[in-house]
Amino acid sequence: MISWAVTFLIIAIIAGVLGFSGIAGTATQIAWIAFVIGIIMAIFFFFTGRRPPP
C-alpha cells in the first residue's frame, strides 16, 4: 500500500511540473489516502500478528 502511495506521489510531482494541476491534485489525494490506509493496516497487522500456539 505504501508503494502505491509513492507511485501516485511521483505521478503527482511529474504532473505538477508539467502543469497538469487537476491530475496532480487528484494523484496527491490518492497518494495521501493510500498512505493513510497503509499505515492503518500496518498498525493493525502489528497488533494482530502471528502469536505462538498455546
mmCIF file as gemmi writes it, N, C-alpha and C atoms, coordinates in Angstrom:
data_model
loop_
_atom_site.group_PDB
_atom_site.id
_atom_site.type_symbol
_atom_site.label_atom_id
_atom_site.label_alt_id
_atom_site.label_comp_id
_atom_site.label_asym_id
_atom_site.label_entity_id
_atom_site.label_seq_id
_atom_site.pdbx_PDB_ins_code
_atom_site.Cartn_x
_atom_site.Cartn_y
_atom_site.Cartn_z
_atom_site.occupancy
_atom_site.B_iso_or_equiv
_atom_site.pdbx_formal_charge
_atom_site.auth_seq_id
_atom_site.auth_asym_id
_atom_site.pdbx_PDB_model_num
ATOM 1 N N . MET Axp A 1 ? 0.828 -1.176 0 1 0 ? 1 A 1
ATOM 2 C CA . MET Axp A 1 ? 0 0 0 1 0 ? 1 A 1
ATOM 3 C C . MET Axp A 1 ? 0.883 1.254 0 1 0 ? 1 A 1
ATOM 4 N N . ILE Axp A 2 ? 1.96 1.195 0.731 1 0 ? 2 A 1
ATOM 5 C CA . ILE Axp A 2 ? 2.864 2.338 0.762 1 0 ? 2 A 1
ATOM 6 C C . ILE Axp A 2 ? 3.507 2.541 -0.608 1 0 ? 2 A 1
ATOM 7 N N . SER Axp A 3 ? 3.767 1.441 -1.311 1 0 ? 3 A 1
ATOM 8 C CA . SER Axp A 3 ? 4.353 1.584 -2.648 1 0 ? 3 A 1
ATOM 9 C C . SER Axp A 3 ? 3.38 2.266 -3.605 1 0 ? 3 A 1
ATOM 10 N N . TRP Axp A 4 ? 2.086 2.003 -3.446 1 0 ? 4 A 1
ATOM 11 C CA . TRP Axp A 4 ? 1.093 2.702 -4.265 1 0 ? 4 A 1
ATOM 12 C C . TRP Axp A 4 ? 1.088 4.188 -3.945 1 0 ? 4 A 1
ATOM 13 N N . ALA Axp A 5 ? 1.233 4.528 -2.668 1 0 ? 5 A 1
ATOM 14 C CA . ALA Axp A 5 ? 1.265 5.932 -2.273 1 0 ? 5 A 1
ATOM 15 C C . ALA Axp A 5 ? 2.467 6.631 -2.906 1 0 ? 5 A 1
ATOM 16 N N . VAL Axp A 6 ? 3.615 5.973 -2.902 1 0 ? 6 A 1
ATOM 17 C CA . VAL Axp A 6 ? 4.814 6.563 -3.509 1 0 ? 6 A 1
ATOM 18 C C . VAL Axp A 6 ? 4.629 6.706 -5.018 1 0 ? 6 A 1
ATOM 19 N N . THR Axp A 7 ? 4 5.711 -5.644 1 0 ? 7 A 1
ATOM 20 C CA . THR Axp A 7 ? 3.754 5.776 -7.085 1 0 ? 7 A 1
ATOM 21 C C . THR Axp A 7 ? 2.88 6.964 -7.443 1 0 ? 7 A 1
ATOM 22 N N . PHE Axp A 8 ? 1.78 7.138 -6.722 1 0 ? 8 A 1
ATOM 23 C CA . PHE Axp A 8 ? 0.888 8.258 -7.01 1 0 ? 8 A 1
ATOM 24 C C . PHE Axp A 8 ? 1.531 9.595 -6.658 1 0 ? 8 A 1
ATOM 25 N N . LEU Axp A 9 ? 2.4 9.61 -5.651 1 0 ? 9 A 1
ATOM 26 C CA . LEU Axp A 9 ? 3.112 10.834 -5.322 1 0 ? 9 A 1
ATOM 27 C C . LEU Axp A 9 ? 4.049 11.235 -6.456 1 0 ? 9 A 1
ATOM 28 N N . ILE Axp A 10 ? 4.734 10.266 -7.036 1 0 ? 10 A 1
ATOM 29 C CA . ILE Axp A 10 ? 5.614 10.551 -8.173 1 0 ? 10 A 1
ATOM 30 C C . ILE Axp A 10 ? 4.807 11.039 -9.366 1 0 ? 10 A 1
ATOM 31 N N . ILE Axp A 11 ? 3.655 10.412 -9.611 1 0 ? 11 A 1
ATOM 32 C CA . ILE Axp A 11 ? 2.778 10.872 -10.695 1 0 ? 11 A 1
ATOM 33 C C . ILE Axp A 11 ? 2.334 12.304 -10.446 1 0 ? 11 A 1
ATOM 34 N N . ALA Axp A 12 ? 2 12.635 -9.205 1 0 ? 12 A 1
ATOM 35 C CA . ALA Axp A 12 ? 1.567 13.994 -8.867 1 0 ? 12 A 1
ATOM 36 C C . ALA Axp A 12 ? 2.687 14.997 -9.087 1 0 ? 12 A 1
ATOM 37 N N . ILE Axp A 13 ? 3.903 14.641 -8.716 1 0 ? 13 A 1
ATOM 38 C CA . ILE Axp A 13 ? 5.034 15.559 -8.897 1 0 ? 13 A 1
ATOM 39 C C . ILE Axp A 13 ? 5.292 15.8 -10.376 1 0 ? 13 A 1
ATOM 40 N N . ILE Axp A 14 ? 5.285 14.728 -11.17 1 0 ? 14 A 1
ATOM 41 C CA . ILE Axp A 14 ? 5.512 14.876 -12.613 1 0 ? 14 A 1
ATOM 42 C C . ILE Axp A 14 ? 4.4 15.704 -13.246 1 0 ? 14 A 1
ATOM 43 N N . ALA Axp A 15 ? 3.147 15.431 -12.883 1 0 ? 15 A 1
ATOM 44 C CA . ALA Axp A 15 ? 2.023 16.181 -13.44 1 0 ? 15 A 1
ATOM 45 C C . ALA Axp A 15 ? 2.08 17.648 -13.014 1 0 ? 15 A 1
ATOM 46 N N . GLY Axp A 16 ? 2.512 17.896 -11.795 1 0 ? 16 A 1
ATOM 47 C CA . GLY Axp A 16 ? 2.642 19.277 -11.332 1 0 ? 16 A 1
ATOM 48 C C . GLY Axp A 16 ? 3.711 20.04 -12.089 1 0 ? 16 A 1
ATOM 49 N N . VAL Axp A 17 ? 4.821 19.38 -12.361 1 0 ? 17 A 1
ATOM 50 C CA . VAL Axp A 17 ? 5.9 20.021 -13.112 1 0 ? 17 A 1
ATOM 51 C C . VAL Axp A 17 ? 5.46 20.324 -14.54 1 0 ? 17 A 1
ATOM 52 N N . LEU Axp A 18 ? 4.681 19.418 -15.121 1 0 ? 18 A 1
ATOM 53 C CA . LEU Axp A 18 ? 4.227 19.621 -16.493 1 0 ? 18 A 1
ATOM 54 C C . LEU Axp A 18 ? 3.023 20.555 -16.597 1 0 ? 18 A 1
ATOM 55 N N . GLY Axp A 19 ? 2.454 20.949 -15.473 1 0 ? 19 A 1
ATOM 56 C CA . GLY Axp A 19 ? 1.368 21.925 -15.48 1 0 ? 19 A 1
ATOM 57 C C . GLY Axp A 19 ? -0.027 21.335 -15.476 1 0 ? 19 A 1
ATOM 58 N N . PHE Axp A 20 ? -0.151 20.047 -15.248 1 0 ? 20 A 1
ATOM 59 C CA . PHE Axp A 20 ? -1.476 19.423 -15.174 1 0 ? 20 A 1
ATOM 60 C C . PHE Axp A 20 ? -1.96 19.483 -13.729 1 0 ? 20 A 1
ATOM 61 N N . SER Axp A 21 ? -2.501 20.608 -13.318 1 0 ? 21 A 1
ATOM 62 C CA . SER Axp A 21 ? -2.84 20.799 -11.911 1 0 ? 21 A 1
ATOM 63 C C . SER Axp A 21 ? -3.987 19.892 -11.464 1 0 ? 21 A 1
ATOM 64 N N . GLY Axp A 22 ? -4.952 19.626 -12.327 1 0 ? 22 A 1
ATOM 65 C CA . GLY Axp A 22 ? -6.058 18.749 -11.947 1 0 ? 22 A 1
ATOM 66 C C . GLY Axp A 22 ? -5.6 17.336 -11.681 1 0 ? 22 A 1
ATOM 67 N N . ILE Axp A 23 ? -4.756 16.821 -12.57 1 0 ? 23 A 1
ATOM 68 C CA . ILE Axp A 23 ? -4.235 15.462 -12.4 1 0 ? 23 A 1
ATOM 69 C C . ILE Axp A 23 ? -3.311 15.405 -11.187 1 0 ? 23 A 1
ATOM 70 N N . ALA Axp A 24 ? -2.523 16.442 -10.993 1 0 ? 24 A 1
ATOM 71 C CA . ALA Axp A 24 ? -1.606 16.468 -9.851 1 0 ? 24 A 1
ATOM 72 C C . ALA Axp A 24 ? -2.374 16.467 -8.537 1 0 ? 24 A 1
ATOM 73 N N . GLY Axp A 25 ? -3.434 17.246 -8.463 1 0 ? 25 A 1
ATOM 74 C CA . GLY Axp A 25 ? -4.233 17.288 -7.239 1 0 ? 25 A 1
ATOM 75 C C . GLY Axp A 25 ? -4.891 15.961 -6.944 1 0 ? 25 A 1
ATOM 76 N N . THR Axp A 26 ? -5.437 15.333 -7.979 1 0 ? 26 A 1
ATOM 77 C CA . THR Axp A 26 ? -6.084 14.039 -7.805 1 0 ? 26 A 1
ATOM 78 C C . THR Axp A 26 ? -5.072 12.977 -7.392 1 0 ? 26 A 1
ATOM 79 N N . ALA Axp A 27 ? -3.919 12.95 -8.031 1 0 ? 27 A 1
ATOM 80 C CA . ALA Axp A 27 ? -2.894 11.966 -7.689 1 0 ? 27 A 1
ATOM 81 C C . ALA Axp A 27 ? -2.379 12.18 -6.265 1 0 ? 27 A 1
ATOM 82 N N . THR Axp A 28 ? -2.284 13.433 -5.85 1 0 ? 28 A 1
ATOM 83 C CA . THR Axp A 28 ? -1.847 13.722 -4.482 1 0 ? 28 A 1
ATOM 84 C C . THR Axp A 28 ? -2.862 13.207 -3.47 1 0 ? 28 A 1
ATOM 85 N N . GLN Axp A 29 ? -4.137 13.407 -3.748 1 0 ? 29 A 1
ATOM 86 C CA . GLN Axp A 29 ? -5.167 12.914 -2.835 1 0 ? 29 A 1
ATOM 87 C C . GLN Axp A 29 ? -5.175 11.392 -2.773 1 0 ? 29 A 1
ATOM 88 N N . ILE Axp A 30 ? -5.015 10.731 -3.917 1 0 ? 30 A 1
ATOM 89 C CA . ILE Axp A 30 ? -4.961 9.273 -3.928 1 0 ? 30 A 1
ATOM 90 C C . ILE Axp A 30 ? -3.739 8.779 -3.158 1 0 ? 30 A 1
ATOM 91 N N . ALA Axp A 31 ? -2.609 9.461 -3.328 1 0 ? 31 A 1
ATOM 92 C CA . ALA Axp A 31 ? -1.391 9.084 -2.595 1 0 ? 31 A 1
ATOM 93 C C . ALA Axp A 31 ? -1.6 9.217 -1.094 1 0 ? 31 A 1
ATOM 94 N N . TRP Axp A 32 ? -2.255 10.292 -0.67 1 0 ? 32 A 1
ATOM 95 C CA . TRP Axp A 32 ? -2.499 10.517 0.757 1 0 ? 32 A 1
ATOM 96 C C . TRP Axp A 32 ? -3.418 9.43 1.314 1 0 ? 32 A 1
ATOM 97 N N . ILE Axp A 33 ? -4.478 9.099 0.586 1 0 ? 33 A 1
ATOM 98 C CA . ILE Axp A 33 ? -5.413 8.069 1.038 1 0 ? 33 A 1
ATOM 99 C C . ILE Axp A 33 ? -4.716 6.714 1.11 1 0 ? 33 A 1
ATOM 100 N N . ALA Axp A 34 ? -3.928 6.37 0.097 1 0 ? 34 A 1
ATOM 101 C CA . ALA Axp A 34 ? -3.212 5.09 0.1 1 0 ? 34 A 1
ATOM 102 C C . ALA Axp A 34 ? -2.205 5.036 1.247 1 0 ? 34 A 1
ATOM 103 N N . PHE Axp A 35 ? -1.55 6.147 1.537 1 0 ? 35 A 1
ATOM 104 C CA . PHE Axp A 35 ? -0.592 6.2 2.641 1 0 ? 35 A 1
ATOM 105 C C . PHE Axp A 35 ? -1.286 5.979 3.977 1 0 ? 35 A 1
ATOM 106 N N . VAL Axp A 36 ? -2.405 6.65 4.192 1 0 ? 36 A 1
ATOM 107 C CA . VAL Axp A 36 ? -3.131 6.517 5.461 1 0 ? 36 A 1
ATOM 108 C C . VAL Axp A 36 ? -3.649 5.086 5.626 1 0 ? 36 A 1
ATOM 109 N N . ILE Axp A 37 ? -4.221 4.517 4.57 1 0 ? 37 A 1
ATOM 110 C CA . ILE Axp A 37 ? -4.709 3.145 4.65 1 0 ? 37 A 1
ATOM 111 C C . ILE Axp A 37 ? -3.547 2.178 4.913 1 0 ? 37 A 1
ATOM 112 N N . GLY Axp A 38 ? -2.408 2.416 4.279 1 0 ? 38 A 1
ATOM 113 C CA . GLY Axp A 38 ? -1.241 1.575 4.509 1 0 ? 38 A 1
ATOM 114 C C . GLY Axp A 38 ? -0.749 1.635 5.945 1 0 ? 38 A 1
ATOM 115 N N . ILE Axp A 39 ? -0.72 2.824 6.507 1 0 ? 39 A 1
ATOM 116 C CA . ILE Axp A 39 ? -0.296 2.967 7.913 1 0 ? 39 A 1
ATOM 117 C C . ILE Axp A 39 ? -1.279 2.289 8.851 1 0 ? 39 A 1
ATOM 118 N N . ILE Axp A 40 ? -2.583 2.46 8.602 1 0 ? 40 A 1
ATOM 119 C CA . ILE Axp A 40 ? -3.598 1.82 9.443 1 0 ? 40 A 1
ATOM 120 C C . ILE Axp A 40 ? -3.473 0.302 9.361 1 0 ? 40 A 1
ATOM 121 N N . MET Axp A 41 ? -3.283 -0.22 8.156 1 0 ? 41 A 1
ATOM 122 C CA . MET Axp A 41 ? -3.126 -1.67 8.002 1 0 ? 41 A 1
ATOM 123 C C . MET Axp A 41 ? -1.858 -2.161 8.677 1 0 ? 41 A 1
ATOM 124 N N . ALA Axp A 42 ? -0.767 -1.407 8.584 1 0 ? 42 A 1
ATOM 125 C CA . ALA Axp A 42 ? 0.487 -1.809 9.229 1 0 ? 42 A 1
ATOM 126 C C . ALA Axp A 42 ? 0.314 -1.88 10.744 1 0 ? 42 A 1
ATOM 127 N N . ILE Axp A 43 ? -0.352 -0.896 11.31 1 0 ? 43 A 1
ATOM 128 C CA . ILE Axp A 43 ? -0.593 -0.892 12.764 1 0 ? 43 A 1
ATOM 129 C C . ILE Axp A 43 ? -1.493 -2.062 13.155 1 0 ? 43 A 1
ATOM 130 N N . PHE Axp A 44 ? -2.55 -2.294 12.364 1 0 ? 44 A 1
ATOM 131 C CA . PHE Axp A 44 ? -3.472 -3.392 12.646 1 0 ? 44 A 1
ATOM 132 C C . PHE Axp A 44 ? -2.75 -4.733 12.617 1 0 ? 44 A 1
ATOM 133 N N . PHE Axp A 45 ? -1.945 -4.974 11.568 1 0 ? 45 A 1
ATOM 134 C CA . PHE Axp A 45 ? -1.243 -6.244 11.46 1 0 ? 45 A 1
ATOM 135 C C . PHE Axp A 45 ? -0.134 -6.368 12.497 1 0 ? 45 A 1
ATOM 136 N N . PHE Axp A 46 ? 0.407 -5.254 12.955 1 0 ? 46 A 1
ATOM 137 C CA . PHE Axp A 46 ? 1.418 -5.298 14.004 1 0 ? 46 A 1
ATOM 138 C C . PHE Axp A 46 ? 0.812 -5.838 15.299 1 0 ? 46 A 1
ATOM 139 N N . PHE Axp A 47 ? -0.392 -5.37 15.628 1 0 ? 47 A 1
ATOM 140 C CA . PHE Axp A 47 ? -1.02 -5.784 16.878 1 0 ? 47 A 1
ATOM 141 C C . PHE Axp A 47 ? -1.738 -7.129 16.775 1 0 ? 47 A 1
ATOM 142 N N . THR Axp A 48 ? -2.155 -7.525 15.582 1 0 ? 48 A 1
ATOM 143 C CA . THR Axp A 48 ? -2.86 -8.801 15.445 1 0 ? 48 A 1
ATOM 144 C C . THR Axp A 48 ? -2.024 -9.822 14.687 1 0 ? 48 A 1
ATOM 145 N N . GLY Axp A 49 ? -0.747 -9.692 14.751 1 0 ? 49 A 1
ATOM 146 C CA . GLY Axp A 49 ? 0.153 -10.59 14.012 1 0 ? 49 A 1
ATOM 147 C C . GLY Axp A 49 ? 0.116 -12.002 14.542 1 0 ? 49 A 1
ATOM 148 N N . ARG Axp A 50 ? 1.026 -12.802 14.041 1 0 ? 50 A 1
ATOM 149 C CA . ARG Axp A 50 ? 1.074 -14.196 14.472 1 0 ? 50 A 1
ATOM 150 C C . ARG Axp A 50 ? 1.464 -14.296 15.944 1 0 ? 50 A 1
ATOM 151 N N . ARG Axp A 51 ? 0.788 -15.201 16.594 1 0 ? 51 A 1
ATOM 152 C CA . ARG Axp A 51 ? 1.118 -15.471 18.004 1 0 ? 51 A 1
ATOM 153 C C . ARG Axp A 51 ? 1.476 -16.944 18.117 1 0 ? 51 A 1
ATOM 154 N N . PRO Axp A 52 ? 2.391 -17.27 18.999 1 0 ? 52 A 1
ATOM 155 C CA . PRO Axp A 52 ? 2.748 -18.687 19.162 1 0 ? 52 A 1
ATOM 156 C C . PRO Axp A 52 ? 1.549 -19.489 19.703 1 0 ? 52 A 1
ATOM 157 N N . PRO Axp A 53 ? 1.408 -20.728 19.273 1 0 ? 53 A 1
ATOM 158 C CA . PRO Axp A 53 ? 0.284 -21.546 19.784 1 0 ? 53 A 1
ATOM 159 C C . PRO Axp A 53 ? 0.44 -21.812 21.276 1 0 ? 53 A 1
ATOM 160 N N . PRO Axp A 54 ? -0.671 -21.926 21.977 1 0 ? 54 A 1
ATOM 161 C CA . PRO Axp A 54 ? -0.573 -22.158 23.448 1 0 ? 54 A 1
ATOM 162 C C . PRO Axp A 54 ? -0.11 -23.533 23.826 1 0 ? 54 A 1
